[in-house]
Amino acid sequence: MTVIRWQPFREIETLRRQFDELFEELSGSRRESEMALFPEVELQDTDDNLFLRAQIPGIEPKNLDVRVTQDSVYIAGEHRYASKAEDTGCFRS
């Protein structure tokens, strides 16, 4: 019989991650970084065509680079923020 050392903090971290994922699924929200990497897509297959709809908030369709090949679809875009000077002396670019 093999003895495995119990690591309570690892178990607590795993439980916390599982709860985070559960609440994200229930609320329908996803992390912004996850959304940037994996936008929500819907694929519909008809007799003659495949339709792909992607939810990419904050990016204008004209600013997207979409490439379609025989076996893949590539979608890229960049969200640009307007630079503003604030009273606190902070700049965002």
mmCIF file of N, CA and C in Angstrom:
data_model
loop_
_atom_site.group_PDB
_atom_site.id
_atom_site.type_symbol
_atom_site.label_atom_id
_atom_site.label_comp_id
_atom_site.label_asym_id
_atom_site.label_seq_id
_atom_site.Cartn_x
_atom_site.Cartn_y
_atom_site.Cartn_z
ATOM 1 N N MET A 1 0.832 -1.182 0.000
ATOM 2 C CA MET A 1 0.000 0.000 0.000
ATOM 3 C C MET A 1 0.877 1.246 0.000
ATOM 4 N N THR A 2 0.570 2.169 -0.908
ATOM 5 C CA THR A 2 1.329 3.397 -1.024
ATOM 6 C C THR A 2 0.726 4.466 -0.137
ATOM 7 N N VAL A 3 1.580 5.160 0.588
ATOM 8 C CA VAL A 3 1.119 6.248 1.453
ATOM 9 C C VAL A 3 1.317 7.560 0.698
ATOM 10 N N ILE A 4 0.231 8.327 0.569
ATOM 11 C CA ILE A 4 0.281 9.610 -0.132
ATOM 12 C C ILE A 4 0.086 10.709 0.896
ATOM 13 N N ARG A 5 0.977 11.664 0.874
ATOM 14 C CA ARG A 5 0.906 12.767 1.834
ATOM 15 C C ARG A 5 -0.231 13.704 1.459
ATOM 16 N N TRP A 6 -1.053 14.007 2.413
ATOM 17 C CA TRP A 6 -2.186 14.905 2.214
ATOM 18 C C TRP A 6 -1.702 16.344 2.275
ATOM 19 N N GLN A 7 -2.074 17.130 1.275
ATOM 20 C CA GLN A 7 -1.678 18.537 1.208
ATOM 21 C C GLN A 7 -2.941 19.381 1.271
ATOM 22 N N PRO A 8 -3.326 19.811 2.467
ATOM 23 C CA PRO A 8 -4.610 20.508 2.627
ATOM 24 C C PRO A 8 -4.704 21.808 1.837
ATOM 25 N N PHE A 9 -3.612 22.542 1.717
ATOM 26 C CA PHE A 9 -3.678 23.820 1.006
ATOM 27 C C PHE A 9 -3.900 23.619 -0.487
ATOM 28 N N ARG A 10 -3.347 22.559 -1.041
ATOM 29 C CA ARG A 10 -3.592 22.245 -2.444
ATOM 30 C C ARG A 10 -5.065 21.893 -2.646
ATOM 31 N N GLU A 11 -5.631 21.136 -1.717
ATOM 32 C CA GLU A 11 -7.046 20.779 -1.790
ATOM 33 C C GLU A 11 -7.938 22.019 -1.695
ATOM 34 N N ILE A 12 -7.588 22.937 -0.826
ATOM 35 C CA ILE A 12 -8.365 24.171 -0.676
ATOM 36 C C ILE A 12 -8.283 25.012 -1.944
ATOM 37 N N GLU A 13 -7.109 25.098 -2.547
ATOM 38 C CA GLU A 13 -6.945 25.866 -3.791
ATOM 39 C C GLU A 13 -7.745 25.226 -4.923
ATOM 40 N N THR A 14 -7.733 23.912 -5.011
ATOM 41 C CA THR A 14 -8.519 23.217 -6.030
ATOM 42 C C THR A 14 -10.010 23.476 -5.829
ATOM 43 N N LEU A 15 -10.465 23.418 -4.591
ATOM 44 C CA LEU A 15 -11.863 23.681 -4.283
ATOM 45 C C LEU A 15 -12.244 25.119 -4.636
ATOM 46 N N ARG A 16 -11.372 26.077 -4.338
ATOM 47 C CA ARG A 16 -11.633 27.481 -4.662
ATOM 48 C C ARG A 16 -11.762 27.679 -6.170
ATOM 49 N N ARG A 17 -10.874 27.057 -6.951
ATOM 50 C CA ARG A 17 -10.939 27.160 -8.411
ATOM 51 C C ARG A 17 -12.230 26.558 -8.948
ATOM 52 N N GLN A 18 -12.629 25.428 -8.373
ATOM 53 C CA GLN A 18 -13.867 24.793 -8.823
ATOM 54 C C GLN A 18 -15.084 25.669 -8.531
ATOM 55 N N PHE A 19 -15.106 26.313 -7.359
ATOM 56 C CA PHE A 19 -16.196 27.221 -7.042
ATOM 57 C C PHE A 19 -16.189 28.431 -7.974
ATOM 58 N N ASP A 20 -15.005 28.977 -8.262
ATOM 59 C CA ASP A 20 -14.911 30.105 -9.194
ATOM 60 C C ASP A 20 -15.483 29.732 -10.557
ATOM 61 N N GLU A 21 -15.107 28.570 -11.067
ATOM 62 C CA GLU A 21 -15.604 28.118 -12.365
ATOM 63 C C GLU A 21 -17.113 27.910 -12.336
ATOM 64 N N LEU A 22 -17.628 27.357 -11.239
ATOM 65 C CA LEU A 22 -19.056 27.137 -11.111
ATOM 66 C C LEU A 22 -19.824 28.453 -11.146
ATOM 67 N N PHE A 23 -19.363 29.443 -10.365
ATOM 68 C CA PHE A 23 -20.060 30.720 -10.336
ATOM 69 C C PHE A 23 -19.935 31.477 -11.660
ATOM 70 N N GLU A 24 -18.803 31.332 -12.342
ATOM 71 C CA GLU A 24 -18.655 31.956 -13.656
ATOM 72 C C GLU A 24 -19.627 31.343 -14.654
ATOM 73 N N GLU A 25 -19.796 30.024 -14.607
ATOM 74 C CA GLU A 25 -20.745 29.364 -15.507
ATOM 75 C C GLU A 25 -22.177 29.779 -15.195
ATOM 76 N N LEU A 26 -22.517 29.857 -13.912
ATOM 77 C CA LEU A 26 -23.873 30.217 -13.529
ATOM 78 C C LEU A 26 -24.213 31.664 -13.865
ATOM 79 N N SER A 27 -23.233 32.543 -13.716
ATOM 80 C CA SER A 27 -23.494 33.955 -13.988
ATOM 81 C C SER A 27 -23.355 34.294 -15.461
ATOM 82 N N GLY A 28 -22.763 33.404 -16.219
ATOM 83 C CA GLY A 28 -22.587 33.651 -17.647
ATOM 84 C C GLY A 28 -21.422 34.588 -17.935
ATOM 85 N N SER A 29 -20.656 34.933 -16.921
ATOM 86 C CA SER A 29 -19.524 35.837 -17.141
ATOM 87 C C SER A 29 -18.244 35.029 -17.260
ATOM 88 N N ARG A 30 -17.326 35.597 -17.990
ATOM 89 C CA ARG A 30 -16.012 34.989 -18.135
ATOM 90 C C ARG A 30 -14.970 36.058 -17.896
ATOM 91 N N ARG A 31 -13.800 35.628 -17.518
ATOM 92 C CA ARG A 31 -12.720 36.590 -17.296
ATOM 93 C C ARG A 31 -12.364 37.284 -18.597
ATOM 94 N N GLU A 32 -11.965 38.553 -18.479
ATOM 95 C CA GLU A 32 -11.651 39.335 -19.681
ATOM 96 C C GLU A 32 -10.497 38.722 -20.446
ATOM 97 N N SER A 33 -9.491 38.224 -19.740
ATOM 98 C CA SER A 33 -8.351 37.613 -20.436
ATOM 99 C C SER A 33 -8.777 36.344 -21.164
ATOM 100 N N GLU A 34 -9.659 35.577 -20.558
ATOM 101 C CA GLU A 34 -10.162 34.373 -21.213
ATOM 102 C C GLU A 34 -10.999 34.735 -22.427
ATOM 103 N N MET A 35 -11.776 35.793 -22.310
ATOM 104 C CA MET A 35 -12.608 36.249 -23.410
ATOM 105 C C MET A 35 -11.737 36.708 -24.580
ATOM 106 N N ALA A 36 -10.593 37.331 -24.265
ATOM 107 C CA ALA A 36 -9.708 37.807 -25.314
ATOM 108 C C ALA A 36 -9.099 36.637 -26.082
ATOM 109 N N LEU A 37 -8.796 35.563 -25.390
ATOM 110 C CA LEU A 37 -8.178 34.425 -26.049
ATOM 111 C C LEU A 37 -9.191 33.525 -26.745
ATOM 112 N N PHE A 38 -10.349 33.355 -26.133
ATOM 113 C CA PHE A 38 -11.345 32.428 -26.650
ATOM 114 C C PHE A 38 -12.709 33.101 -26.710
ATOM 115 N N PRO A 39 -12.997 33.813 -27.783
ATOM 116 C CA PRO A 39 -14.315 34.450 -27.859
ATOM 117 C C PRO A 39 -15.410 33.395 -28.004
ATOM 118 N N GLU A 40 -16.610 33.771 -27.581
ATOM 119 C CA GLU A 40 -17.734 32.854 -27.713
ATOM 120 C C GLU A 40 -18.099 32.734 -29.185
ATOM 121 N N VAL A 41 -18.212 31.499 -29.657
ATOM 122 C CA VAL A 41 -18.553 31.264 -31.055
ATOM 123 C C VAL A 41 -19.716 30.292 -31.152
ATOM 124 N N GLU A 42 -20.435 30.416 -32.241
ATOM 125 C CA GLU A 42 -21.544 29.510 -32.544
ATOM 126 C C GLU A 42 -21.340 29.035 -33.969
ATOM 127 N N LEU A 43 -21.383 27.742 -34.176
ATOM 128 C CA LEU A 43 -21.185 27.159 -35.498
ATOM 129 C C LEU A 43 -22.462 26.439 -35.901
ATOM 130 N N GLN A 44 -22.974 26.789 -37.075
ATOM 131 C CA GLN A 44 -24.203 26.180 -37.582
ATOM 132 C C GLN A 44 -23.893 25.521 -38.918
ATOM 133 N N ASP A 45 -24.223 24.246 -39.018
ATOM 134 C CA ASP A 45 -23.980 23.474 -40.232
ATOM 135 C C ASP A 45 -25.309 23.260 -40.954
ATOM 136 N N THR A 46 -25.401 23.773 -42.189
ATOM 137 C CA THR A 46 -26.580 23.545 -43.015
ATOM 138 C C THR A 46 -26.189 22.598 -44.140
ATOM 139 N N ASP A 47 -27.112 22.317 -45.019
ATOM 140 C CA ASP A 47 -26.810 21.402 -46.125
ATOM 141 C C ASP A 47 -25.701 21.934 -47.023
ATOM 142 N N ASP A 48 -25.696 23.237 -47.259
ATOM 143 C CA ASP A 48 -24.747 23.824 -48.206
ATOM 144 C C ASP A 48 -23.641 24.652 -47.573
ATOM 145 N N ASN A 49 -23.847 25.119 -46.343
ATOM 146 C CA ASN A 49 -22.912 26.087 -45.758
ATOM 147 C C ASN A 49 -22.625 25.793 -44.296
ATOM 148 N N LEU A 50 -21.530 26.399 -43.830
ATOM 149 C CA LEU A 50 -21.214 26.472 -42.409
ATOM 150 C C LEU A 50 -21.289 27.947 -42.029
ATOM 151 N N PHE A 51 -22.009 28.257 -40.960
ATOM 152 C CA PHE A 51 -22.103 29.631 -40.481
ATOM 153 C C PHE A 51 -21.392 29.725 -39.136
ATOM 154 N N LEU A 52 -20.488 30.675 -39.019
ATOM 155 C CA LEU A 52 -19.756 30.911 -37.783
ATOM 156 C C LEU A 52 -20.093 32.299 -37.283
ATOM 157 N N ARG A 53 -20.578 32.390 -36.054
ATOM 158 C CA ARG A 53 -20.847 33.675 -35.415
ATOM 159 C C ARG A 53 -19.940 33.765 -34.203
ATOM 160 N N ALA A 54 -19.231 34.872 -34.087
ATOM 161 C CA ALA A 54 -18.323 35.068 -32.951
ATOM 162 C C ALA A 54 -18.733 36.324 -32.197
ATOM 163 N N GLN A 55 -18.733 36.221 -30.880
ATOM 164 C CA GLN A 55 -19.039 37.364 -30.037
ATOM 165 C C GLN A 55 -17.718 37.972 -29.585
ATOM 166 N N ILE A 56 -17.406 39.137 -30.154
ATOM 167 C CA ILE A 56 -16.142 39.814 -29.854
ATOM 168 C C ILE A 56 -16.465 41.244 -29.441
ATOM 169 N N PRO A 57 -16.795 41.466 -28.179
ATOM 170 C CA PRO A 57 -17.213 42.795 -27.735
ATOM 171 C C PRO A 57 -16.072 43.802 -27.749
ATOM 172 N N GLY A 58 -16.425 45.032 -28.085
ATOM 173 C CA GLY A 58 -15.461 46.124 -28.024
ATOM 174 C C GLY A 58 -14.607 46.293 -29.259
ATOM 175 N N ILE A 59 -14.778 45.454 -30.259
ATOM 176 C CA ILE A 59 -13.968 45.563 -31.477
ATOM 177 C C ILE A 59 -14.914 45.736 -32.661
ATOM 178 N N GLU A 60 -14.665 46.764 -33.428
ATOM 179 C CA GLU A 60 -15.474 47.019 -34.622
ATOM 180 C C GLU A 60 -15.174 45.951 -35.675
ATOM 181 N N PRO A 61 -16.187 45.502 -36.414
ATOM 182 C CA PRO A 61 -15.957 44.490 -37.454
ATOM 183 C C PRO A 61 -14.892 44.901 -38.472
ATOM 184 N N LYS A 62 -14.799 46.196 -38.780
ATOM 185 C CA LYS A 62 -13.790 46.637 -39.753
ATOM 186 C C LYS A 62 -12.369 46.491 -39.220
ATOM 187 N N ASN A 63 -12.210 46.351 -37.887
ATOM 188 C CA ASN A 63 -10.890 46.199 -37.276
ATOM 189 C C ASN A 63 -10.509 44.737 -37.043
ATOM 190 N N LEU A 64 -11.300 43.820 -37.565
ATOM 191 C CA LEU A 64 -11.006 42.397 -37.419
ATOM 192 C C LEU A 64 -10.287 41.864 -38.651
ATOM 193 N N ASP A 65 -9.378 40.946 -38.421
ATOM 194 C CA ASP A 65 -8.694 40.234 -39.493
ATOM 195 C C ASP A 65 -9.237 38.804 -39.476
ATOM 196 N N VAL A 66 -10.013 38.428 -40.481
ATOM 197 C CA VAL A 66 -10.626 37.103 -40.548
ATOM 198 C C VAL A 66 -10.058 36.371 -41.754
ATOM 199 N N ARG A 67 -9.521 35.179 -41.508
ATOM 200 C CA ARG A 67 -8.972 34.356 -42.584
ATOM 201 C C ARG A 67 -9.590 32.970 -42.498
ATOM 202 N N VAL A 68 -10.030 32.472 -43.638
ATOM 203 C CA VAL A 68 -10.672 31.160 -43.694
ATOM 204 C C VAL A 68 -9.893 30.283 -44.661
ATOM 205 N N THR A 69 -9.547 29.079 -44.199
ATOM 206 C CA THR A 69 -8.906 28.085 -45.055
ATOM 207 C C THR A 69 -9.798 26.852 -45.097
ATOM 208 N N GLN A 70 -9.337 25.824 -45.772
ATOM 209 C CA GLN A 70 -10.115 24.600 -45.902
ATOM 210 C C GLN A 70 -10.451 23.980 -44.544
ATOM 211 N N ASP A 71 -9.510 24.067 -43.571
ATOM 212 C CA ASP A 71 -9.723 23.381 -42.299
ATOM 213 C C ASP A 71 -9.604 24.276 -41.063
ATOM 214 N N SER A 72 -9.583 25.603 -41.235
ATOM 215 C CA SER A 72 -9.487 26.463 -40.056
ATOM 216 C C SER A 72 -10.040 27.861 -40.324
ATOM 217 N N VAL A 73 -10.326 28.544 -39.223
ATOM 218 C CA VAL A 73 -10.757 29.941 -39.273
ATOM 219 C C VAL A 73 -9.870 30.707 -38.298
ATOM 220 N N TYR A 74 -9.312 31.807 -38.751
ATOM 221 C CA TYR A 74 -8.433 32.647 -37.945
ATOM 222 C C TYR A 74 -9.108 34.003 -37.776
ATOM 223 N N ILE A 75 -9.285 34.430 -36.534
ATOM 224 C CA ILE A 75 -9.888 35.730 -36.244
ATOM 225 C C ILE A 75 -8.945 36.479 -35.317
ATOM 226 N N ALA A 76 -8.552 37.691 -35.708
ATOM 227 C CA ALA A 76 -7.669 38.500 -34.872
ATOM 228 C C ALA A 76 -8.183 39.931 -34.864
ATOM 229 N N GLY A 77 -7.953 40.605 -33.775
ATOM 230 C CA GLY A 77 -8.355 41.996 -33.654
ATOM 231 C C GLY A 77 -7.668 42.617 -32.443
ATOM 232 N N GLU A 78 -7.688 43.922 -32.399
ATOM 233 C CA GLU A 78 -7.052 44.627 -31.293
ATOM 234 C C GLU A 78 -8.013 45.679 -30.769
ATOM 235 N N HIS A 79 -8.168 45.685 -29.462
ATOM 236 C CA HIS A 79 -9.019 46.695 -28.820
ATOM 237 C C HIS A 79 -8.131 47.883 -28.477
ATOM 238 N N ARG A 80 -8.453 49.021 -29.034
ATOM 239 C CA ARG A 80 -7.646 50.221 -28.792
ATOM 240 C C ARG A 80 -8.376 51.152 -27.834
ATOM 241 N N TYR A 81 -7.627 51.696 -26.916
ATOM 242 C CA TYR A 81 -8.159 52.663 -25.968
ATOM 243 C C TYR A 81 -7.699 54.050 -26.374
ATOM 244 N N ALA A 82 -8.569 55.010 -26.223
ATOM 245 C CA ALA A 82 -8.192 56.395 -26.489
ATOM 246 C C ALA A 82 -7.328 56.884 -25.334
ATOM 247 N N SER A 83 -6.245 57.548 -25.664
ATOM 248 C CA SER A 83 -5.373 58.090 -24.624
ATOM 249 C C SER A 83 -6.007 59.323 -24.014
ATOM 250 N N LYS A 84 -6.004 59.377 -22.683
ATOM 251 C CA LYS A 84 -6.571 60.524 -21.988
ATOM 252 C C LYS A 84 -5.646 60.923 -20.847
ATOM 253 N N ALA A 85 -5.495 62.209 -20.668
ATOM 254 C CA ALA A 85 -4.769 62.713 -19.503
ATOM 255 C C ALA A 85 -5.796 63.011 -18.421
ATOM 256 N N GLU A 86 -5.537 62.521 -17.226
ATOM 257 C CA GLU A 86 -6.446 62.756 -16.128
ATOM 258 C C GLU A 86 -5.790 63.664 -15.097
ATOM 259 N N ASP A 87 -6.603 64.136 -14.163
ATOM 260 C CA ASP A 87 -6.086 65.029 -13.129
ATOM 261 C C ASP A 87 -5.045 64.361 -12.243
ATOM 262 N N THR A 88 -5.075 63.046 -12.153
ATOM 263 C CA THR A 88 -4.155 62.345 -11.283
ATOM 264 C C THR A 88 -2.772 62.195 -11.913
ATOM 265 N N GLY A 89 -2.638 62.580 -13.171
ATOM 266 C CA GLY A 89 -1.339 62.469 -13.845
ATOM 267 C C GLY A 89 -1.124 61.108 -14.481
ATOM 268 N N CYS A 90 -2.156 60.293 -14.552
ATOM 269 C CA CYS A 90 -2.031 58.958 -15.163
ATOM 270 C C CYS A 90 -2.423 59.030 -16.634
ATOM 271 N N PHE A 91 -1.734 58.285 -17.429
ATOM 272 C CA PHE A 91 -2.028 58.183 -18.855
ATOM 273 C C PHE A 91 -2.300 56.738 -19.188
ATOM 274 N N ARG A 92 -3.232 56.511 -20.066
ATOM 275 C CA ARG A 92 -3.524 55.154 -20.523
ATOM 276 C C ARG A 92 -3.331 55.113 -22.019
ATOM 277 N N SER A 93 -2.570 54.143 -22.488
ATOM 278 C CA SER A 93 -2.342 54.035 -23.929
ATOM 279 C C SER A 93 -2.692 52.669 -24.415
#
